[in-house]
Amino acid sequence: MEPHVWDALVNNPWILWLIIMLILAGIEMLTLDFLFLMMSIAALCAGVVSFFTHSIPLQVITFAVVAVLLIFLLRPVALNRINRSTPSTRSNAERLVGLSCTVLEPVSENTGLVRLEGDIWTARSAEHGTLEVGTKAYVYRIDGATAVVSGTAPATTDFSDSPASQPGY
């Protein structure tokens, strides 16, 4: 790092806290879990403190205390409010559960490929046996980037018992 850049950061620690805040806010936009948002707000608070004192330990303590308080006091409230306002909305992997797909390569308990909503997914069978090419299958759950599929149509469109609908999935 150039000496004049380092001097600017040492003499103006708010710049460093601003950079940290922006990085944490960027990570929050990828995770949407409110954890990095709370830490971003804590970095903002530490940046404000840096205007009044150049004490790095005081700034770090401010960051840590505000982050812990926000994570343990505000984050649960925010998560409950978000979850309460959309209790039956299925999103991301959850919305794929129950959809039909077409087998492109034989699907066994270990490997296979399916076409699901125009995309090709790796797949595993939820049942014993193999689903042959061209067979219509149904998504039972999503394991990471793998669709776990079944050859039988779901009896209902309520998938509340599937793993994808469980909290923390």
Short mmCIF file of C-alpha atoms in Angstrom, two decimals:
data_model
loop_
_atom_site.label_atom_id
_atom_site.label_comp_id
_atom_site.label_asym_id
_atom_site.label_seq_id
_atom_site.Cartn_x
_atom_site.Cartn_y
_atom_site.Cartn_z
CA MET A 1 0.00 0.00 0.00
CA GLU A 2 1.28 3.47 -0.89
CA PRO A 3 2.61 5.48 2.09
CA HIS A 4 0.22 8.40 1.51
CA VAL A 5 -2.79 6.02 1.45
CA TRP A 6 -1.66 4.44 4.70
CA ASP A 7 -1.18 7.89 6.26
CA ALA A 8 -4.70 8.88 5.16
CA LEU A 9 -6.17 5.78 6.81
CA VAL A 10 -4.21 6.33 10.04
CA ASN A 11 -5.15 10.00 10.21
CA ASN A 12 -8.77 9.43 9.17
CA PRO A 13 -9.91 6.10 10.66
CA TRP A 14 -13.49 6.84 9.63
CA ILE A 15 -12.43 5.96 6.06
CA LEU A 16 -11.44 2.47 7.20
CA TRP A 17 -14.72 2.07 9.11
CA LEU A 18 -16.62 3.25 6.01
CA ILE A 19 -14.84 0.64 3.89
CA ILE A 20 -15.60 -2.06 6.47
CA MET A 21 -19.25 -0.95 6.62
CA LEU A 22 -19.59 -1.10 2.81
CA ILE A 23 -17.97 -4.55 2.62
CA LEU A 24 -20.28 -5.88 5.36
CA ALA A 25 -23.33 -4.31 3.69
CA GLY A 26 -22.30 -5.94 0.41
CA ILE A 27 -22.04 -9.33 2.08
CA GLU A 28 -25.47 -8.76 3.65
CA MET A 29 -26.96 -8.23 0.20
CA LEU A 30 -25.72 -11.69 -0.74
CA THR A 31 -26.86 -13.48 2.43
CA LEU A 32 -30.02 -11.58 3.45
CA ASP A 33 -29.74 -12.88 7.00
CA PHE A 34 -29.40 -9.56 8.88
CA LEU A 35 -26.15 -10.72 10.53
CA PHE A 36 -23.84 -8.65 8.34
CA LEU A 37 -26.32 -5.76 8.38
CA MET A 38 -25.97 -5.59 12.17
CA MET A 39 -22.19 -5.65 11.86
CA SER A 40 -22.36 -2.97 9.16
CA ILE A 41 -24.35 -0.71 11.49
CA ALA A 42 -21.79 -1.39 14.22
CA ALA A 43 -19.01 -0.32 11.82
CA LEU A 44 -20.95 2.87 11.13
CA CYS A 45 -21.15 3.54 14.89
CA ALA A 46 -17.40 2.94 15.24
CA GLY A 47 -16.86 5.36 12.36
CA VAL A 48 -18.89 8.01 14.17
CA VAL A 49 -16.83 7.44 17.33
CA SER A 50 -13.65 7.89 15.24
CA PHE A 51 -14.68 11.51 14.59
CA PHE A 52 -14.47 12.21 18.33
CA THR A 53 -11.39 10.18 19.25
CA HIS A 54 -8.48 8.55 17.46
CA SER A 55 -8.36 5.81 20.08
CA ILE A 56 -8.40 2.60 18.03
CA PRO A 57 -9.18 0.40 21.07
CA LEU A 58 -12.24 2.53 21.86
CA GLN A 59 -13.41 2.28 18.24
CA VAL A 60 -12.97 -1.49 18.20
CA ILE A 61 -14.78 -1.84 21.54
CA THR A 62 -17.62 0.31 20.17
CA PHE A 63 -17.81 -1.90 17.09
CA ALA A 64 -17.84 -5.11 19.16
CA VAL A 65 -20.38 -3.94 21.74
CA VAL A 66 -22.80 -2.47 19.19
CA ALA A 67 -22.48 -5.57 16.98
CA VAL A 68 -23.21 -7.95 19.86
CA LEU A 69 -26.15 -5.86 21.07
CA LEU A 70 -27.67 -5.60 17.59
CA ILE A 71 -27.12 -9.28 16.78
CA PHE A 72 -28.67 -10.52 20.00
CA LEU A 73 -31.37 -7.88 20.54
CA LEU A 74 -32.46 -6.41 17.19
CA ARG A 75 -31.74 -9.23 14.73
CA PRO A 76 -34.16 -11.78 16.28
CA VAL A 77 -36.94 -9.18 16.30
CA ALA A 78 -36.28 -8.31 12.65
CA LEU A 79 -36.15 -11.98 11.59
CA ASN A 80 -39.40 -12.75 13.42
CA ARG A 81 -41.10 -9.79 11.80
CA ILE A 82 -39.96 -10.83 8.32
CA ASN A 83 -40.93 -14.47 8.88
CA ARG A 84 -44.28 -13.51 10.37
CA SER A 85 -45.18 -11.29 7.42
CA THR A 86 -44.57 -14.07 4.88
CA PRO A 87 -45.41 -17.37 6.64
CA SER A 88 -46.72 -19.30 3.64
CA THR A 89 -44.54 -17.83 0.93
CA ARG A 90 -42.27 -20.47 -0.53
CA SER A 91 -39.14 -19.11 -2.14
CA ASN A 92 -35.88 -20.27 -3.67
CA ALA A 93 -35.44 -24.03 -3.27
CA GLU A 94 -38.75 -24.39 -1.41
CA ARG A 95 -40.78 -23.32 -4.44
CA LEU A 96 -39.27 -26.12 -6.57
CA VAL A 97 -40.57 -28.86 -4.27
CA GLY A 98 -43.44 -30.68 -5.98
CA LEU A 99 -42.67 -29.46 -9.49
CA SER A 100 -42.38 -31.97 -12.32
CA CYS A 101 -39.16 -32.49 -14.21
CA THR A 102 -37.91 -34.68 -17.06
CA VAL A 103 -35.12 -37.23 -16.59
CA LEU A 104 -32.22 -36.54 -19.00
CA GLU A 105 -29.79 -39.16 -17.69
CA PRO A 106 -30.81 -42.16 -15.58
CA VAL A 107 -31.42 -41.05 -11.99
CA SER A 108 -30.34 -43.43 -9.24
CA GLU A 109 -29.79 -42.93 -5.53
CA ASN A 110 -26.33 -41.53 -6.34
CA THR A 111 -26.43 -39.71 -9.68
CA GLY A 112 -28.48 -38.43 -12.59
CA LEU A 113 -29.65 -35.35 -14.49
CA VAL A 114 -33.09 -33.77 -14.86
CA ARG A 115 -34.51 -30.75 -16.66
CA LEU A 116 -36.36 -28.61 -14.13
CA GLU A 117 -38.01 -25.38 -15.29
CA GLY A 118 -35.69 -25.21 -18.30
CA ASP A 119 -32.51 -25.71 -16.26
CA ILE A 120 -30.46 -28.89 -16.02
CA TRP A 121 -30.01 -30.11 -12.44
CA THR A 122 -27.99 -32.93 -10.97
CA ALA A 123 -30.42 -35.32 -9.37
CA ARG A 124 -30.74 -38.27 -7.02
CA SER A 125 -33.66 -40.58 -6.57
CA ALA A 126 -35.64 -40.37 -3.35
CA GLU A 127 -36.64 -44.01 -3.91
CA HIS A 128 -34.79 -47.24 -4.46
CA GLY A 129 -34.29 -48.02 -8.12
CA THR A 130 -33.55 -45.96 -11.20
CA LEU A 131 -35.66 -43.48 -13.13
CA GLU A 132 -35.06 -43.93 -16.85
CA VAL A 133 -34.42 -41.23 -19.49
CA GLY A 134 -37.59 -39.43 -20.54
CA THR A 135 -39.45 -40.33 -17.36
CA LYS A 136 -41.46 -37.62 -15.66
CA ALA A 137 -40.33 -37.13 -12.07
CA TYR A 138 -41.29 -34.83 -9.21
CA VAL A 139 -39.02 -32.85 -6.92
CA TYR A 140 -39.18 -34.14 -3.35
CA ARG A 141 -36.54 -31.75 -1.96
CA ILE A 142 -33.44 -29.79 -2.94
CA ASP A 143 -30.09 -30.77 -1.39
CA GLY A 144 -27.72 -27.92 -2.21
CA ALA A 145 -27.51 -27.98 -6.02
CA THR A 146 -29.06 -31.44 -6.35
CA ALA A 147 -32.75 -32.17 -6.89
CA VAL A 148 -33.95 -35.23 -4.99
CA VAL A 149 -36.74 -36.59 -7.18
CA SER A 150 -39.42 -39.25 -7.07
CA GLY A 151 -41.18 -41.07 -9.89
CA THR A 152 -44.57 -40.76 -8.23
CA ALA A 153 -46.65 -37.62 -8.25
CA PRO A 154 -47.19 -35.96 -4.89
CA ALA A 155 -50.54 -36.75 -3.29
CA THR A 156 -51.01 -33.12 -2.27
CA THR A 157 -49.51 -29.73 -2.95
CA ASP A 158 -48.89 -29.24 0.77
CA PHE A 159 -45.21 -30.01 1.23
CA SER A 160 -45.04 -28.96 4.86
CA ASP A 161 -43.51 -32.33 5.74
CA SER A 162 -40.68 -32.04 3.22
CA PRO A 163 -37.26 -30.99 4.53
CA ALA A 164 -37.32 -27.83 2.39
CA SER A 165 -40.23 -26.46 4.37
CA GLN A 166 -38.63 -26.99 7.76
CA PRO A 167 -37.13 -24.00 9.62
CA GLY A 168 -33.44 -23.59 9.01
CA TYR A 169 -33.47 -25.44 5.71
#
